[in-house]
mmCIF file of C-alpha atoms and ligand atoms in Angstrom:
data_model
loop_
_atom_site.group_PDB
_atom_site.id
_atom_site.type_symbol
_atom_site.label_atom_id
_atom_site.label_comp_id
_atom_site.label_asym_id
_atom_site.label_seq_id
_atom_site.Cartn_x
_atom_site.Cartn_y
_atom_site.Cartn_z
ATOM 1 C CA UNK A 22 3.213 27.837 -0.797
ATOM 2 C CA UNK A 23 2.441 29.623 -4.090
ATOM 3 C CA UNK A 24 1.299 26.848 -6.528
ATOM 4 C CA UNK A 25 1.127 22.940 -6.692
ATOM 5 C CA UNK A 26 4.201 23.044 -8.780
ATOM 6 C CA UNK A 27 5.903 24.637 -5.656
ATOM 7 C CA UNK A 28 4.543 22.173 -3.165
ATOM 8 C CA UNK A 29 5.371 18.982 -5.667
ATOM 9 C CA UNK A 30 8.879 20.313 -6.134
ATOM 10 C CA UNK A 31 9.647 21.111 -2.082
ATOM 11 C CA UNK A 32 8.161 17.717 -0.943
ATOM 12 C CA UNK A 33 10.453 15.701 -3.651
ATOM 13 C CA UNK A 34 13.132 18.411 -3.718
ATOM 14 C CA UNK A 35 13.725 16.643 -7.457
ATOM 15 C CA UNK A 36 12.424 15.792 -10.742
ATOM 16 C CA UNK A 37 10.274 13.100 -9.411
ATOM 17 C CA UNK A 38 7.904 15.871 -7.892
ATOM 18 C CA UNK A 39 8.057 17.724 -11.181
ATOM 19 C CA UNK A 40 6.555 14.758 -12.917
ATOM 20 C CA UNK A 41 3.198 15.228 -10.984
ATOM 21 C CA UNK A 42 2.774 18.174 -12.988
ATOM 22 C CA UNK A 43 -0.829 18.298 -14.432
ATOM 23 C CA UNK A 44 -4.262 16.465 -14.493
ATOM 24 C CA UNK A 45 -5.779 15.496 -17.377
ATOM 25 C CA UNK A 46 -9.519 15.896 -17.495
ATOM 26 C CA UNK A 47 -10.340 12.892 -16.031
ATOM 27 C CA UNK A 48 -8.037 13.712 -13.277
ATOM 28 C CA UNK A 49 -5.430 11.096 -14.039
ATOM 29 C CA UNK A 50 -1.866 12.680 -13.557
ATOM 30 C CA UNK A 51 -0.001 13.305 -16.872
ATOM 31 C CA UNK A 52 3.728 13.518 -17.073
ATOM 32 C CA UNK A 53 5.571 15.716 -19.537
ATOM 33 C CA UNK A 54 4.704 15.589 -23.087
ATOM 34 C CA UNK A 55 7.424 13.957 -25.063
ATOM 35 C CA UNK A 56 8.939 12.033 -22.543
ATOM 36 C CA UNK A 57 11.281 9.364 -23.341
ATOM 37 C CA UNK A 58 12.677 7.185 -20.444
ATOM 38 C CA UNK A 59 12.072 4.105 -20.768
ATOM 39 C CA UNK A 60 8.586 2.218 -19.922
ATOM 40 C CA UNK A 61 8.457 -0.219 -16.895
ATOM 41 C CA UNK A 62 6.901 -3.625 -18.221
ATOM 42 C CA UNK A 63 5.102 -5.536 -15.759
ATOM 43 C CA UNK A 64 3.387 -9.048 -15.187
ATOM 44 C CA UNK A 65 0.707 -9.005 -12.931
ATOM 45 C CA UNK A 66 0.492 -12.034 -10.370
ATOM 46 C CA UNK A 67 -3.273 -12.685 -9.212
ATOM 47 C CA UNK A 68 -6.037 -11.809 -11.562
ATOM 48 C CA UNK A 69 -8.500 -11.458 -9.191
ATOM 49 C CA UNK A 70 -10.419 -8.091 -7.456
ATOM 50 C CA UNK A 71 -7.624 -6.045 -7.069
ATOM 51 C CA UNK A 72 -5.525 -6.759 -9.995
ATOM 52 C CA UNK A 73 -8.273 -6.127 -12.316
ATOM 53 C CA UNK A 74 -8.232 -2.664 -10.692
ATOM 54 C CA UNK A 75 -4.604 -1.742 -11.116
ATOM 55 C CA UNK A 76 -4.941 -3.380 -14.879
ATOM 56 C CA UNK A 77 -7.557 -0.587 -15.569
ATOM 57 C CA UNK A 78 -5.524 1.860 -14.023
ATOM 58 C CA UNK A 79 -2.479 1.010 -15.951
ATOM 59 C CA UNK A 80 -4.350 1.582 -19.044
ATOM 60 C CA UNK A 81 -3.778 5.520 -18.465
ATOM 61 C CA UNK A 82 -0.063 5.033 -17.204
ATOM 62 C CA UNK A 83 2.759 6.860 -19.244
ATOM 63 C CA UNK A 84 5.718 4.971 -17.718
ATOM 64 C CA UNK A 85 4.181 1.579 -16.953
ATOM 65 C CA UNK A 86 2.863 -0.942 -19.007
ATOM 66 C CA UNK A 87 0.743 -4.168 -18.048
ATOM 67 C CA UNK A 88 3.128 -6.742 -20.560
ATOM 68 C CA UNK A 89 2.118 -10.097 -18.761
ATOM 69 C CA UNK A 90 0.090 -12.231 -16.406
ATOM 70 C CA UNK A 91 0.547 -15.327 -14.122
ATOM 71 C CA UNK A 92 -2.629 -17.153 -12.866
ATOM 72 C CA UNK A 93 -3.981 -20.193 -12.028
ATOM 73 C CA UNK A 94 -6.865 -19.809 -13.995
ATOM 74 C CA UNK A 95 -6.907 -20.547 -18.021
ATOM 75 C CA UNK A 96 -9.663 -18.740 -18.942
ATOM 76 C CA UNK A 97 -8.806 -15.499 -17.049
ATOM 77 C CA UNK A 98 -5.340 -15.357 -19.004
ATOM 78 C CA UNK A 99 -7.422 -15.805 -22.026
ATOM 79 C CA UNK A 100 -9.621 -12.767 -20.836
ATOM 80 C CA UNK A 101 -6.604 -10.909 -20.021
ATOM 81 C CA UNK A 102 -4.945 -11.182 -23.204
ATOM 82 C CA UNK A 103 -7.496 -10.028 -25.106
ATOM 83 C CA UNK A 104 -8.587 -7.595 -22.816
ATOM 84 C CA UNK A 105 -4.848 -5.511 -22.555
ATOM 85 C CA UNK A 106 -3.181 -7.530 -25.801
ATOM 86 C CA UNK A 107 -1.154 -9.479 -23.962
ATOM 87 C CA UNK A 108 1.120 -12.108 -25.964
ATOM 88 C CA UNK A 109 1.112 -15.627 -25.100
ATOM 89 C CA UNK A 110 4.656 -15.698 -24.678
ATOM 90 C CA UNK A 111 4.384 -13.161 -21.499
ATOM 91 C CA UNK A 112 1.716 -15.957 -19.680
ATOM 92 C CA UNK A 113 2.771 -17.994 -17.089
ATOM 93 C CA UNK A 114 1.063 -20.045 -14.070
ATOM 94 C CA UNK A 115 1.946 -20.893 -10.602
ATOM 95 C CA UNK A 116 3.816 -23.412 -11.506
ATOM 96 C CA UNK A 117 5.986 -22.327 -14.227
ATOM 97 C CA UNK A 118 6.674 -18.743 -13.772
ATOM 98 C CA UNK A 119 10.362 -19.398 -12.408
ATOM 99 C CA UNK A 120 10.855 -19.418 -15.943
ATOM 100 C CA UNK A 121 10.018 -15.593 -16.126
ATOM 101 C CA UNK A 122 13.860 -15.654 -15.768
ATOM 102 C CA UNK A 123 14.426 -16.259 -19.854
ATOM 103 C CA UNK A 124 11.715 -13.511 -20.899
ATOM 104 C CA UNK A 125 13.772 -10.412 -21.452
ATOM 105 C CA UNK A 126 10.676 -8.442 -21.916
ATOM 106 C CA UNK A 127 8.994 -8.476 -18.324
ATOM 107 C CA UNK A 128 11.028 -6.007 -15.865
ATOM 108 C CA UNK A 129 9.065 -6.338 -12.990
ATOM 109 C CA UNK A 130 6.230 -8.688 -11.419
ATOM 110 C CA UNK A 131 3.342 -7.103 -9.149
ATOM 111 C CA UNK A 132 2.389 -9.672 -6.441
ATOM 112 C CA UNK A 133 -1.911 -9.449 -6.029
ATOM 113 C CA UNK A 134 -2.472 -12.929 -4.229
ATOM 114 C CA UNK A 135 -3.702 -13.321 -0.921
ATOM 115 C CA UNK A 136 -1.034 -12.444 1.921
ATOM 116 C CA UNK A 137 0.160 -15.497 2.817
ATOM 117 C CA UNK A 138 1.298 -16.543 -0.777
ATOM 118 C CA UNK A 139 3.548 -13.500 -0.952
ATOM 119 C CA UNK A 140 6.579 -14.622 0.567
ATOM 120 C CA UNK A 141 7.113 -17.686 -1.085
ATOM 121 C CA UNK A 142 6.081 -15.623 -4.587
ATOM 122 C CA UNK A 143 8.121 -12.687 -3.664
ATOM 123 C CA UNK A 144 11.349 -15.244 -3.313
ATOM 124 C CA UNK A 145 10.776 -16.793 -6.649
ATOM 125 C CA UNK A 146 10.420 -13.990 -8.187
ATOM 126 C CA UNK A 147 13.351 -12.315 -6.974
ATOM 127 C CA UNK A 148 15.378 -15.743 -7.988
ATOM 128 C CA UNK A 149 14.075 -15.106 -11.372
ATOM 129 C CA UNK A 150 15.638 -11.595 -11.536
ATOM 130 C CA UNK A 151 12.761 -9.560 -11.726
ATOM 131 C CA UNK A 152 11.815 -6.467 -9.714
ATOM 132 C CA UNK A 153 9.225 -7.194 -7.347
ATOM 133 C CA UNK A 154 6.228 -4.934 -6.765
ATOM 134 C CA UNK A 155 4.216 -6.505 -3.705
ATOM 135 C CA UNK A 156 0.731 -6.041 -2.483
ATOM 136 C CA UNK A 157 -0.051 -5.075 1.799
ATOM 137 C CA UNK A 158 0.711 -6.661 3.910
ATOM 138 C CA UNK A 159 4.164 -7.407 2.501
ATOM 139 C CA UNK A 160 3.886 -10.789 4.309
ATOM 140 C CA UNK A 161 1.658 -12.370 7.165
ATOM 141 C CA UNK A 162 4.882 -11.395 9.454
ATOM 142 C CA UNK A 163 8.011 -9.618 10.118
ATOM 143 C CA UNK A 164 10.193 -12.832 9.847
ATOM 144 C CA UNK A 165 8.901 -13.547 6.358
ATOM 145 C CA UNK A 166 8.815 -9.806 5.412
ATOM 146 C CA UNK A 167 12.583 -10.008 6.322
ATOM 147 C CA UNK A 168 13.571 -13.122 4.148
ATOM 148 C CA UNK A 169 11.586 -11.100 1.119
ATOM 149 C CA UNK A 170 14.049 -8.157 1.812
ATOM 150 C CA UNK A 171 16.815 -10.536 2.118
ATOM 151 C CA UNK A 172 16.099 -12.369 -1.155
ATOM 152 C CA UNK A 173 15.529 -9.043 -2.901
ATOM 153 C CA UNK A 174 18.687 -7.433 -2.202
ATOM 154 C CA UNK A 175 20.546 -11.253 -2.456
ATOM 155 C CA UNK A 176 19.162 -10.929 -6.452
ATOM 156 C CA UNK A 177 19.904 -7.488 -6.599
ATOM 157 C CA UNK A 178 16.233 -6.432 -7.356
ATOM 158 C CA UNK A 179 13.907 -3.838 -6.203
ATOM 159 C CA UNK A 180 11.257 -4.965 -3.822
ATOM 160 C CA UNK A 181 8.326 -1.995 -3.549
ATOM 161 C CA UNK A 182 4.813 -2.516 -1.851
ATOM 162 C CA UNK A 183 1.517 -1.039 -2.943
ATOM 163 C CA UNK A 184 1.237 1.873 -0.483
ATOM 164 C CA UNK A 185 -0.874 3.897 -2.901
ATOM 165 C CA UNK A 186 -1.396 6.569 -0.384
ATOM 166 C CA UNK A 187 2.043 7.469 -0.277
ATOM 167 C CA UNK A 188 2.063 9.256 -3.602
ATOM 168 C CA UNK A 189 -1.893 10.823 -3.071
ATOM 169 C CA UNK A 190 -1.742 14.581 -3.420
ATOM 170 C CA UNK A 191 -3.625 15.636 -0.057
ATOM 171 C CA UNK A 192 -1.953 13.382 1.872
ATOM 172 C CA UNK A 193 1.681 14.475 0.997
ATOM 173 C CA UNK A 194 -0.300 18.241 1.224
ATOM 174 C CA UNK A 195 -0.605 17.408 5.323
ATOM 175 C CA UNK A 196 2.533 15.857 5.510
ATOM 176 C CA UNK A 197 4.488 18.869 4.019
ATOM 177 C CA UNK A 198 1.969 21.090 6.061
ATOM 178 C CA UNK A 199 3.198 19.314 9.118
ATOM 179 C CA UNK A 200 6.818 19.481 8.195
ATOM 180 C CA UNK A 201 6.664 23.229 7.878
ATOM 181 C CA UNK A 202 5.445 23.192 11.443
ATOM 182 C CA UNK A 203 2.003 24.191 10.332
ATOM 183 C CA UNK A 204 0.034 22.452 13.529
ATOM 184 C CA UNK A 205 3.055 22.805 15.543
ATOM 185 C CA UNK A 206 4.311 19.928 17.936
ATOM 186 C CA UNK A 207 2.383 16.773 16.478
ATOM 187 C CA UNK A 208 0.805 15.440 20.145
ATOM 188 C CA UNK A 209 -1.945 12.940 19.006
ATOM 189 C CA UNK A 210 -3.451 10.824 15.810
ATOM 190 C CA UNK A 211 -6.852 9.238 15.450
ATOM 191 C CA UNK A 212 -6.628 6.349 12.693
ATOM 192 C CA UNK A 213 -10.131 4.572 12.252
ATOM 193 C CA UNK A 214 -10.265 1.717 9.513
ATOM 194 C CA UNK A 215 -12.771 -0.954 8.897
ATOM 195 C CA UNK A 216 -15.649 -2.370 6.597
ATOM 196 C CA UNK A 217 -18.068 -5.060 6.914
ATOM 197 C CA UNK A 218 -16.636 -8.133 5.464
ATOM 198 C CA UNK A 219 -19.384 -10.618 3.472
ATOM 199 C CA UNK A 220 -18.781 -14.129 2.645
ATOM 200 C CA UNK A 221 -17.449 -16.149 5.542
ATOM 201 C CA UNK A 222 -15.534 -18.547 3.128
ATOM 202 C CA UNK A 223 -13.427 -15.878 1.421
ATOM 203 C CA UNK A 224 -9.441 -16.203 1.925
ATOM 204 C CA UNK A 225 -9.467 -12.828 4.209
ATOM 205 C CA UNK A 226 -11.077 -15.010 6.902
ATOM 206 C CA UNK A 227 -8.622 -17.782 6.626
ATOM 207 C CA UNK A 228 -5.617 -17.324 8.760
ATOM 208 C CA UNK A 229 -2.973 -19.424 6.575
ATOM 209 C CA UNK A 230 -4.039 -17.273 3.824
ATOM 210 C CA UNK A 231 -4.642 -13.728 5.400
ATOM 211 C CA UNK A 232 -1.924 -13.824 8.026
ATOM 212 C CA UNK A 233 -4.895 -12.666 10.842
ATOM 213 C CA UNK A 234 -7.907 -10.797 9.820
ATOM 214 C CA UNK A 235 -8.914 -6.994 9.892
ATOM 215 C CA UNK A 236 -5.359 -5.713 11.158
ATOM 216 C CA UNK A 237 -3.744 -7.248 8.207
ATOM 217 C CA UNK A 238 -6.183 -6.138 5.157
ATOM 218 C CA UNK A 239 -7.569 -2.926 6.456
ATOM 219 C CA UNK A 240 -6.097 -2.131 10.342
ATOM 220 C CA UNK A 241 -2.492 -1.778 8.518
ATOM 221 C CA UNK A 242 -3.553 1.411 6.893
ATOM 222 C CA UNK A 243 -4.091 3.017 10.412
ATOM 223 C CA UNK A 244 -0.786 1.468 11.466
ATOM 224 C CA UNK A 245 1.350 2.863 8.347
ATOM 225 C CA UNK A 246 -1.050 5.979 8.512
ATOM 226 C CA UNK A 247 -0.117 7.003 12.029
ATOM 227 C CA UNK A 248 3.479 6.415 10.921
ATOM 228 C CA UNK A 249 3.532 8.728 7.940
ATOM 229 C CA UNK A 250 1.010 11.413 9.347
ATOM 230 C CA UNK A 251 2.794 11.957 12.867
ATOM 231 C CA UNK A 252 6.044 11.686 11.152
ATOM 232 C CA UNK A 253 8.054 9.284 13.386
ATOM 233 C CA UNK A 254 8.232 5.785 14.209
ATOM 234 C CA UNK A 255 6.486 4.595 17.492
ATOM 235 C CA UNK A 256 8.075 3.488 20.378
ATOM 236 C CA UNK A 257 5.655 1.105 22.180
ATOM 237 C CA UNK A 258 2.252 -0.756 21.734
ATOM 238 C CA UNK A 259 -1.157 -1.338 23.345
ATOM 239 C CA UNK A 260 -3.498 -3.251 21.720
ATOM 240 C CA UNK A 261 -7.203 -4.736 22.888
ATOM 241 C CA UNK A 262 -9.398 -7.208 20.699
ATOM 242 C CA UNK A 263 -13.401 -7.587 20.682
ATOM 243 C CA UNK A 264 -15.015 -10.416 18.908
ATOM 244 C CA UNK A 265 -18.581 -10.341 18.436
ATOM 245 C CA UNK A 266 -18.987 -13.419 15.643
ATOM 246 C CA UNK A 267 -16.880 -16.515 16.866
ATOM 247 C CA UNK A 268 -18.068 -18.316 13.718
ATOM 248 C CA UNK A 269 -16.961 -15.976 11.147
ATOM 249 C CA UNK A 270 -13.499 -14.993 12.778
ATOM 250 C CA UNK A 271 -12.371 -18.235 14.227
ATOM 251 C CA UNK A 272 -8.945 -18.205 16.274
ATOM 252 C CA UNK A 273 -6.415 -16.331 15.103
ATOM 253 C CA UNK A 274 -8.042 -13.751 12.563
ATOM 254 C CA UNK A 275 -9.367 -11.011 14.377
ATOM 255 C CA UNK A 276 -12.791 -8.578 13.889
ATOM 256 C CA UNK A 277 -11.916 -5.559 16.082
ATOM 257 C CA UNK A 278 -8.529 -4.434 17.450
ATOM 258 C CA UNK A 279 -8.116 -1.055 19.131
ATOM 259 C CA UNK A 280 -4.643 -0.197 19.584
ATOM 260 C CA UNK A 281 -2.433 2.660 20.943
ATOM 261 C CA UNK A 282 0.832 3.882 19.983
ATOM 262 C CA UNK A 283 3.526 5.820 21.680
ATOM 263 C CA UNK A 284 5.948 8.055 19.823
ATOM 264 C CA UNK A 285 9.470 9.222 20.947
ATOM 265 C CA UNK A 286 8.550 12.960 20.693
ATOM 266 C CA UNK A 287 5.752 12.525 23.339
ATOM 267 C CA UNK A 288 2.491 12.102 20.648
ATOM 268 C CA UNK A 289 0.193 9.378 21.001
ATOM 269 C CA UNK A 290 -1.923 7.562 18.700
ATOM 270 C CA UNK A 291 -5.289 5.794 19.031
ATOM 271 C CA UNK A 292 -6.519 3.503 16.401
ATOM 272 C CA UNK A 293 -9.440 0.968 15.030
ATOM 273 C CA UNK A 294 -9.218 -1.810 12.979
ATOM 274 C CA UNK A 295 -12.233 -3.536 12.306
ATOM 275 C CA UNK A 296 -14.365 -6.020 9.615
ATOM 276 C CA UNK A 297 -17.560 -5.000 11.371
ATOM 277 C CA UNK A 298 -18.413 -1.456 10.469
ATOM 278 C CA UNK A 299 -19.057 0.239 7.038
ATOM 279 C CA UNK A 300 -17.668 3.644 5.771
ATOM 280 C CA UNK A 301 -14.914 3.735 8.730
ATOM 281 C CA UNK A 302 -12.012 5.337 7.153
ATOM 282 C CA UNK A 303 -10.893 8.343 8.948
ATOM 283 C CA UNK A 304 -7.512 10.083 10.077
ATOM 284 C CA UNK A 305 -7.030 12.625 12.551
ATOM 285 C CA UNK A 306 -3.622 14.451 13.272
ATOM 286 C CA UNK A 307 -3.372 17.481 16.039
ATOM 287 C CA UNK A 308 -0.806 18.809 17.181
ATOM 288 C CA UNK A 309 -0.129 22.216 19.670
ATOM 289 C CA UNK A 310 -1.104 24.849 16.654
ATOM 290 C CA UNK A 311 -3.679 22.744 14.558
ATOM 291 C CA UNK A 312 -5.209 19.885 12.840
ATOM 292 C CA UNK A 313 -5.496 17.836 9.813
ATOM 293 C CA UNK A 314 -8.352 15.638 9.318
ATOM 294 C CA UNK A 315 -9.365 13.259 6.330
ATOM 295 C CA UNK A 316 -12.523 11.447 5.401
ATOM 296 C CA UNK A 317 -12.448 9.167 3.892
ATOM 297 C CA UNK A 318 -8.807 8.841 4.249
ATOM 298 C CA UNK A 319 -7.308 5.659 2.173
ATOM 299 C CA UNK A 320 -10.103 4.620 0.166
ATOM 300 C CA UNK A 321 -9.962 4.648 -3.646
ATOM 301 C CA UNK A 322 -11.092 8.558 -3.903
ATOM 302 C CA UNK A 323 -12.039 11.147 -3.751
ATOM 303 C CA UNK A 324 -10.054 11.357 -0.393
ATOM 304 C CA UNK A 325 -11.292 14.290 1.619
ATOM 305 C CA UNK A 326 -9.001 16.460 3.584
ATOM 306 C CA UNK A 327 -9.247 20.026 5.144
ATOM 307 C CA UNK A 328 -7.060 21.547 7.872
ATOM 308 C CA UNK A 329 -7.472 24.470 10.775
ATOM 309 C CA UNK A 330 -6.824 26.618 7.798
ATOM 310 C CA UNK A 331 -9.374 25.204 5.524
ATOM 311 C CA UNK A 332 -10.464 22.546 3.079
ATOM 312 C CA UNK A 333 -7.995 20.644 0.650
ATOM 313 C CA UNK A 334 -8.528 21.207 -2.845
ATOM 314 C CA UNK A 335 -6.211 18.847 -4.688
ATOM 315 C CA UNK A 336 -7.915 17.277 -7.792
ATOM 316 C CA UNK A 337 -8.708 13.273 -7.198
ATOM 317 C CA UNK A 338 -6.202 10.848 -9.101
ATOM 318 C CA UNK A 339 -6.383 7.561 -9.898
ATOM 319 C CA UNK A 340 -3.943 6.070 -7.167
ATOM 320 C CA UNK A 341 -2.838 2.873 -9.368
ATOM 321 C CA UNK A 342 -2.233 4.844 -12.134
ATOM 322 C CA UNK A 343 0.167 7.433 -10.212
ATOM 323 C CA UNK A 344 1.631 4.563 -8.131
ATOM 324 C CA UNK A 345 2.815 2.472 -11.156
ATOM 325 C CA UNK A 346 3.792 5.472 -12.978
ATOM 326 C CA UNK A 347 6.044 6.524 -9.835
ATOM 327 C CA UNK A 348 7.015 3.013 -8.981
ATOM 328 C CA UNK A 349 8.625 3.085 -12.600
ATOM 329 C CA UNK A 350 10.762 6.260 -11.684
ATOM 330 C CA UNK A 351 11.865 4.240 -8.622
ATOM 331 C CA UNK A 352 12.923 1.245 -10.221
ATOM 332 C CA UNK A 353 14.034 2.429 -13.521
ATOM 333 C CA UNK A 354 15.382 6.026 -12.337
ATOM 334 C CA UNK A 355 16.074 5.168 -8.552
ATOM 335 C CA UNK A 356 13.764 8.202 -7.630
ATOM 336 C CA UNK A 357 12.953 8.394 -3.698
ATOM 337 C CA UNK A 358 9.276 9.059 -2.929
ATOM 338 C CA UNK A 359 8.782 11.595 0.288
ATOM 339 C CA UNK A 360 7.256 8.658 2.443
ATOM 340 C CA UNK A 361 9.190 5.421 1.208
ATOM 341 C CA UNK A 362 7.345 2.446 -0.424
ATOM 342 C CA UNK A 363 10.083 -0.188 -0.305
ATOM 343 C CA UNK A 364 10.448 -3.773 1.643
ATOM 344 C CA UNK A 365 11.908 -2.012 4.703
ATOM 345 C CA UNK A 366 8.764 0.081 5.021
ATOM 346 C CA UNK A 367 6.466 -3.234 4.423
ATOM 347 C CA UNK A 368 8.699 -4.694 7.016
ATOM 348 C CA UNK A 369 8.193 -1.762 9.646
ATOM 349 C CA UNK A 370 4.311 -2.153 9.423
ATOM 350 C CA UNK A 371 4.830 -5.595 9.889
ATOM 351 C CA UNK A 372 6.828 -5.296 12.880
ATOM 352 C CA UNK A 373 4.441 -3.367 14.529
ATOM 353 C CA UNK A 374 1.685 -5.361 13.509
ATOM 354 C CA UNK A 375 3.569 -8.695 15.201
ATOM 355 C CA UNK A 376 3.448 -6.228 18.219
ATOM 356 C CA UNK A 377 0.121 -5.614 18.172
ATOM 357 C CA UNK A 378 -1.025 -9.449 18.454
ATOM 358 C CA UNK A 379 1.698 -9.900 21.099
ATOM 359 C CA UNK A 380 0.059 -7.182 23.380
ATOM 360 C CA UNK A 381 -3.279 -8.729 23.090
ATOM 361 C CA UNK A 382 -1.815 -12.029 23.796
ATOM 362 C CA UNK A 383 0.051 -11.089 26.625
ATOM 363 C CA UNK A 384 -2.408 -7.715 27.881
ATOM 364 C CA UNK A 385 0.811 -5.843 28.097
ATOM 365 C CA UNK A 386 2.473 -2.838 26.741
ATOM 366 C CA UNK A 387 4.905 -3.972 23.870
ATOM 367 C CA UNK A 388 8.288 -1.978 23.240
ATOM 368 C CA UNK A 389 9.515 -1.630 19.893
ATOM 369 C CA UNK A 390 12.822 -1.039 18.362
ATOM 370 C CA UNK A 391 12.276 0.201 14.885
HETATM 371 P P1 NAD B 23 -9.047 -11.373 -4.661
HETATM 372 O O1 NAD B 23 -9.536 -12.745 -3.998
HETATM 373 O O2 NAD B 23 -10.079 -10.623 -5.740
HETATM 374 O O3 NAD B 23 -7.871 -11.762 -5.577
HETATM 375 C C1 NAD B 23 -6.435 -12.758 -5.251
HETATM 376 C C2 NAD B 23 -6.355 -13.511 -6.817
HETATM 377 O O4 NAD B 23 -5.340 -14.624 -6.141
HETATM 378 C C3 NAD B 23 -7.240 -14.119 -7.104
HETATM 379 O O5 NAD B 23 -7.327 -13.912 -8.769
HETATM 380 C C4 NAD B 23 -7.402 -15.878 -7.057
HETATM 381 O O6 NAD B 23 -7.646 -16.645 -7.799
HETATM 382 C C5 NAD B 23 -5.611 -15.365 -6.765
HETATM 383 N N1 NAD B 23 -5.344 -16.801 -5.742
HETATM 384 C C6 NAD B 23 -3.877 -17.465 -6.292
HETATM 385 N N2 NAD B 23 -3.582 -18.651 -5.636
HETATM 386 C C7 NAD B 23 -4.829 -18.430 -4.651
HETATM 387 C C8 NAD B 23 -5.371 -19.390 -3.385
HETATM 388 N N3 NAD B 23 -3.853 -20.204 -2.984
HETATM 389 N N4 NAD B 23 -6.312 -18.927 -3.091
HETATM 390 C C9 NAD B 23 -6.818 -17.869 -3.013
HETATM 391 N N5 NAD B 23 -6.462 -17.463 -4.333
HETATM 392 C C10 NAD B 23 -5.750 -17.370 -4.834
HETATM 393 O O7 NAD B 23 -8.242 -10.775 -3.614
HETATM 394 P P2 NAD B 23 -7.731 -9.189 -3.764
HETATM 395 O O8 NAD B 23 -8.649 -8.044 -3.026
HETATM 396 O O9 NAD B 23 -7.344 -8.985 -5.534
HETATM 397 O O10 NAD B 23 -6.693 -8.987 -2.820
HETATM 398 C C11 NAD B 23 -5.281 -9.350 -2.937
HETATM 399 C C12 NAD B 23 -3.819 -8.694 -2.724
HETATM 400 O O11 NAD B 23 -4.250 -7.489 -3.196
HETATM 401 C C13 NAD B 23 -3.925 -8.882 -1.066
HETATM 402 O O12 NAD B 23 -2.934 -8.690 -0.311
HETATM 403 C C14 NAD B 23 -4.670 -7.405 -0.892
HETATM 404 O O13 NAD B 23 -4.073 -7.077 0.691
HETATM 405 C C15 NAD B 23 -4.193 -6.575 -1.536
HETATM 406 N N6 NAD B 23 -5.050 -5.360 -1.644
HETATM 407 C C16 NAD B 23 -4.942 -4.003 -1.954
HETATM 408 C C17 NAD B 23 -5.300 -3.420 -2.127
HETATM 409 C C18 NAD B 23 -5.078 -1.966 -2.020
HETATM 410 O O14 NAD B 23 -5.663 -0.971 -1.899
HETATM 411 N N7 NAD B 23 -3.785 -1.814 -1.977
HETATM 412 C C19 NAD B 23 -6.749 -3.361 -2.144
HETATM 413 C C20 NAD B 23 -7.285 -4.671 -2.346
HETATM 414 C C21 NAD B 23 -6.606 -5.783 -2.142
#
């Protein structure tokens, strides 16, 4: 691998990679000077903590622009209008956002609300004829995810999921090295994902709004990571649950789950999802010839990575800036990322999570048909 340009050209095999050429002094990825393609005009639904992070990151986007909001809190709408120069005609609430259909100045809606609301909101946005970007987990189970995929297909709009790690340079380099055989036949993956959750009254600990507990929120990174790091779909799942705080983690809200995957090529994965341990964010991949290690592996960065060949030195990028610029390419120019970010990809994680919960309930190995 001679240069970053060669690497990115190789992994994408298209001009898509070439858009990730240079980095600015603050580490953000820049696009070619004189970029002329259309800009993706986005409305954010849900002006909470992650919505705010995305909005801030979008200030540095070249191909995507925040132009609208959907919120149930008028004071937040007012603040965002001032902060991001959003015209009143692009502001909606949860009751009237179906009328976005009549707004030619919005191309896509980014759903950044509690997980249990994604299905209905996605279907309404699709029916309004706008492209959907949805936060992870895409829904709270595979049946709901399937409805979302079907609704977007029917409405002929795109459905993308906010899998920001799929565009992270160190992650992509490890995937490329694996594809080139640098680690030999892959035999083992370990994914450890967790943080210590605070306020017991938040939606993340409400089964209806969250769909579960740590697994839905943070464990999904290990589920998804196992798939893109090993490069195969798992063929079976086993899982075990541990609970230490029954008051905080009520029925249906998981605190800690250990889970294992088997892959058709012979690799196995051993993962942990938890709401009880801080600074748990580690991926480890090993094959017959070598290893890749990432810690932190899925946080907002800087991501750290090394392999048996040495440290990975790609500069830090703001994940959400890159994600939104690249999603503009996916929506407006039909570009395909190396690791998919579409509804089908979100659905695969939900099928696996359903199987993890089933394995816990039955105490048995659950076979997967992906
Ligand atoms: P948050 O609680 O900070 O924000 C949620 C927003 O939804 C708030 O503005 C809230 O007012 C609004 N909302 C609308 N209806 C609601 C209801 N019935 N109950 C509660 N809130 C309601 O949460 P967040 O951290 O921004 O998470 C939102 C989504 O983003 C989740 O799906 C989460 O998994 C995802 N997320 C993704 C990442 C990532 O790195 N990709 C990081 C954080 C969160």
